[in-house]
Amino acid sequence: QVHLVESGGGLVQPGGSLRLSCTASGTTFSPYTMGWFRQAPGKQRELVATITGGGRPYYADSVKGRFTISRDNAQNMMYLQMNNLKPEDTAVYYCNVNLDLLVFWGQGTQVTVAS
């Protein structure tokens, strides 16, 4: 079955950086858009960034210029490089893949930005 696993979360000071990874398995992911979402306590889940199978990225306005999404189709990996982190970035980050009307999610990884 399709399985996504996030890693790389942790505690970082404001202004610091983290790199999240998403490892995908169970099918061929190269044709499909993948993305990162996040959900903070008491807030609705929100889109962070997406990347098409061909590598075209999209970013939410809140992270534009600070985050970079990328993927390595040969290794079934997706990444989110997060720079200049702010306390408002604190959330559980989830990766997903959209297989034409069928969406799969990872279990999430916690990112905490605090001094």
PDB file of C-alpha atoms in Angstrom:
ATOM      1  CA  GLN A   1       0.000   0.000   0.000  1.00  0.00           C
ATOM      2  CA  VAL A   2       1.003   3.627  -0.370  1.00  0.00           C
ATOM      3  CA  HIS A   3       3.005   4.769   2.635  1.00  0.00           C
ATOM      4  CA  LEU A   4       4.498   8.175   3.436  1.00  0.00           C
ATOM      5  CA  VAL A   5       6.844   8.843   6.350  1.00  0.00           C
ATOM      6  CA  GLU A   6       8.015  12.291   7.433  1.00  0.00           C
ATOM      7  CA  SER A   7      11.216  12.981   9.319  1.00  0.00           C
ATOM      8  CA  GLY A   8      13.461  15.888  10.259  1.00  0.00           C
ATOM      9  CA  GLY A   9      11.265  17.799  12.661  1.00  0.00           C
ATOM     10  CA  GLY A  10      12.476  19.099  15.974  1.00  0.00           C
ATOM     11  CA  LEU A  11      13.087  22.143  18.124  1.00  0.00           C
ATOM     12  CA  VAL A  12      14.805  25.149  16.579  1.00  0.00           C
ATOM     13  CA  GLN A  13      15.319  28.769  17.600  1.00  0.00           C
ATOM     14  CA  PRO A  14      13.678  31.603  15.678  1.00  0.00           C
ATOM     15  CA  GLY A  15      15.750  32.399  12.635  1.00  0.00           C
ATOM     16  CA  GLY A  16      17.070  28.865  12.429  1.00  0.00           C
ATOM     17  CA  SER A  17      16.623  26.212   9.763  1.00  0.00           C
ATOM     18  CA  LEU A  18      15.274  22.693   9.433  1.00  0.00           C
ATOM     19  CA  ARG A  19      15.048  20.265   6.544  1.00  0.00           C
ATOM     20  CA  LEU A  20      12.067  17.927   6.465  1.00  0.00           C
ATOM     21  CA  SER A  21      12.074  14.711   4.463  1.00  0.00           C
ATOM     22  CA  CYS A  22       9.226  12.573   3.186  1.00  0.00           C
ATOM     23  CA  THR A  23       9.932   9.007   2.132  1.00  0.00           C
ATOM     24  CA  ALA A  24       7.312   7.472  -0.142  1.00  0.00           C
ATOM     25  CA  SER A  25       6.709   3.829  -0.956  1.00  0.00           C
ATOM     26  CA  GLY A  26       4.070   1.560  -2.446  1.00  0.00           C
ATOM     27  CA  THR A  27       3.729   2.950  -5.967  1.00  0.00           C
ATOM     28  CA  THR A  28       5.400   5.083  -8.600  1.00  0.00           C
ATOM     29  CA  PHE A  29       5.145   8.697  -7.449  1.00  0.00           C
ATOM     30  CA  SER A  30       6.961  10.511 -10.228  1.00  0.00           C
ATOM     31  CA  PRO A  31       3.813  11.559 -12.191  1.00  0.00           C
ATOM     32  CA  TYR A  32       1.982  12.965  -9.182  1.00  0.00           C
ATOM     33  CA  THR A  33       1.890  16.208  -7.287  1.00  0.00           C
ATOM     34  CA  MET A  34       3.134  15.997  -3.719  1.00  0.00           C
ATOM     35  CA  GLY A  35       2.888  18.553  -0.973  1.00  0.00           C
ATOM     36  CA  TRP A  36       3.539  19.681   2.562  1.00  0.00           C
ATOM     37  CA  PHE A  37       0.765  20.748   4.925  1.00  0.00           C
ATOM     38  CA  ARG A  38       0.892  21.846   8.530  1.00  0.00           C
ATOM     39  CA  GLN A  39      -1.476  22.111  11.453  1.00  0.00           C
ATOM     40  CA  ALA A  40      -0.827  24.191  14.557  1.00  0.00           C
ATOM     41  CA  PRO A  41      -2.702  23.721  17.838  1.00  0.00           C
ATOM     42  CA  GLY A  42      -6.154  25.254  17.614  1.00  0.00           C
ATOM     43  CA  LYS A  43      -5.767  26.055  13.933  1.00  0.00           C
ATOM     44  CA  GLN A  44      -6.971  24.516  10.704  1.00  0.00           C
ATOM     45  CA  ARG A  45      -4.627  22.480   8.553  1.00  0.00           C
ATOM     46  CA  GLU A  46      -3.070  24.656   5.874  1.00  0.00           C
ATOM     47  CA  LEU A  47      -1.157  24.128   2.682  1.00  0.00           C
ATOM     48  CA  VAL A  48       2.538  24.977   2.883  1.00  0.00           C
ATOM     49  CA  ALA A  49       3.889  23.992  -0.526  1.00  0.00           C
ATOM     50  CA  THR A  50       3.305  21.608  -3.416  1.00  0.00           C
ATOM     51  CA  ILE A  51       5.477  20.278  -6.197  1.00  0.00           C
ATOM     52  CA  THR A  52       4.352  18.598  -9.398  1.00  0.00           C
ATOM     53  CA  GLY A  53       5.899  15.452 -10.787  1.00  0.00           C
ATOM     54  CA  GLY A  54       7.842  17.647 -13.173  1.00  0.00           C
ATOM     55  CA  GLY A  55       9.191  19.809 -10.355  1.00  0.00           C
ATOM     56  CA  ARG A  56       6.992  22.908 -10.565  1.00  0.00           C
ATOM     57  CA  PRO A  57       6.645  24.374  -7.039  1.00  0.00           C
ATOM     58  CA  TYR A  58       3.899  26.336  -5.350  1.00  0.00           C
ATOM     59  CA  TYR A  59       4.216  28.119  -1.988  1.00  0.00           C
ATOM     60  CA  ALA A  60       1.777  29.598   0.441  1.00  0.00           C
ATOM     61  CA  ASP A  61       2.300  33.322   0.893  1.00  0.00           C
ATOM     62  CA  SER A  62       3.267  32.813   4.528  1.00  0.00           C
ATOM     63  CA  VAL A  63       6.367  30.785   3.618  1.00  0.00           C
ATOM     64  CA  LYS A  64       7.300  32.217   0.227  1.00  0.00           C
ATOM     65  CA  GLY A  65      10.943  33.225   0.166  1.00  0.00           C
ATOM     66  CA  ARG A  66      11.786  31.190   3.262  1.00  0.00           C
ATOM     67  CA  PHE A  67      10.868  27.590   2.367  1.00  0.00           C
ATOM     68  CA  THR A  68      11.961  25.495  -0.595  1.00  0.00           C
ATOM     69  CA  ILE A  69      10.210  22.320  -1.711  1.00  0.00           C
ATOM     70  CA  SER A  70      12.037  19.726  -3.784  1.00  0.00           C
ATOM     71  CA  ARG A  71      11.785  16.084  -4.762  1.00  0.00           C
ATOM     72  CA  ASP A  72      13.977  13.234  -5.916  1.00  0.00           C
ATOM     73  CA  ASN A  73      11.805  10.897  -7.952  1.00  0.00           C
ATOM     74  CA  ALA A  74      14.566   8.315  -8.328  1.00  0.00           C
ATOM     75  CA  GLN A  75      14.648   7.892  -4.543  1.00  0.00           C
ATOM     76  CA  ASN A  76      10.930   8.519  -3.905  1.00  0.00           C
ATOM     77  CA  MET A  77      11.813  11.406  -1.624  1.00  0.00           C
ATOM     78  CA  MET A  78      10.398  14.876  -1.077  1.00  0.00           C
ATOM     79  CA  TYR A  79      11.993  17.630   0.986  1.00  0.00           C
ATOM     80  CA  LEU A  80      11.098  20.912   2.598  1.00  0.00           C
ATOM     81  CA  GLN A  81      14.003  23.219   3.411  1.00  0.00           C
ATOM     82  CA  MET A  82      12.806  25.735   5.986  1.00  0.00           C
ATOM     83  CA  ASN A  83      14.933  28.825   6.612  1.00  0.00           C
ATOM     84  CA  ASN A  84      14.435  31.862   8.833  1.00  0.00           C
ATOM     85  CA  LEU A  85      11.918  29.971  10.915  1.00  0.00           C
ATOM     86  CA  LYS A  86       9.416  31.918  12.970  1.00  0.00           C
ATOM     87  CA  PRO A  87       7.386  30.895  16.030  1.00  0.00           C
ATOM     88  CA  GLU A  88       4.279  30.971  13.821  1.00  0.00           C
ATOM     89  CA  ASP A  89       5.786  28.083  11.837  1.00  0.00           C
ATOM     90  CA  THR A  90       5.327  25.794  14.845  1.00  0.00           C
ATOM     91  CA  ALA A  91       3.059  22.950  13.758  1.00  0.00           C
ATOM     92  CA  VAL A  92       2.864  19.306  12.850  1.00  0.00           C
ATOM     93  CA  TYR A  93       4.010  19.016   9.247  1.00  0.00           C
ATOM     94  CA  TYR A  94       2.488  16.387   6.966  1.00  0.00           C
ATOM     95  CA  CYS A  95       3.497  15.242   3.516  1.00  0.00           C
ATOM     96  CA  ASN A  96       0.980  13.968   1.016  1.00  0.00           C
ATOM     97  CA  VAL A  97       0.632  12.707  -2.528  1.00  0.00           C
ATOM     98  CA  ASN A  98      -2.311  13.207  -4.857  1.00  0.00           C
ATOM     99  CA  LEU A  99      -2.950  10.150  -7.031  1.00  0.00           C
ATOM    100  CA  ASP A 100      -5.826  11.582  -9.078  1.00  0.00           C
ATOM    101  CA  LEU A 101      -8.711  11.902  -6.580  1.00  0.00           C
ATOM    102  CA  LEU A 102      -6.968   9.620  -4.063  1.00  0.00           C
ATOM    103  CA  VAL A 103      -4.825  11.420  -1.475  1.00  0.00           C
ATOM    104  CA  PHE A 104      -2.436   9.753   0.965  1.00  0.00           C
ATOM    105  CA  TRP A 105      -0.916  11.310   4.075  1.00  0.00           C
ATOM    106  CA  GLY A 106       2.052  10.658   6.288  1.00  0.00           C
ATOM    107  CA  GLN A 107       1.902  10.552  10.068  1.00  0.00           C
ATOM    108  CA  GLY A 108       3.391  14.007  10.563  1.00  0.00           C
ATOM    109  CA  THR A 109       6.520  15.413  12.162  1.00  0.00           C
ATOM    110  CA  GLN A 110       6.551  18.093  14.857  1.00  0.00           C
ATOM    111  CA  VAL A 111       8.327  21.379  14.205  1.00  0.00           C
ATOM    112  CA  THR A 112       8.690  23.702  17.182  1.00  0.00           C
ATOM    113  CA  VAL A 113      10.217  27.166  16.775  1.00  0.00           C
ATOM    114  CA  ALA A 114      10.966  28.754  20.136  1.00  0.00           C
ATOM    115  CA  SER A 115      13.759  30.319  22.153  1.00  0.00           C
TER     116      SER A 115
END
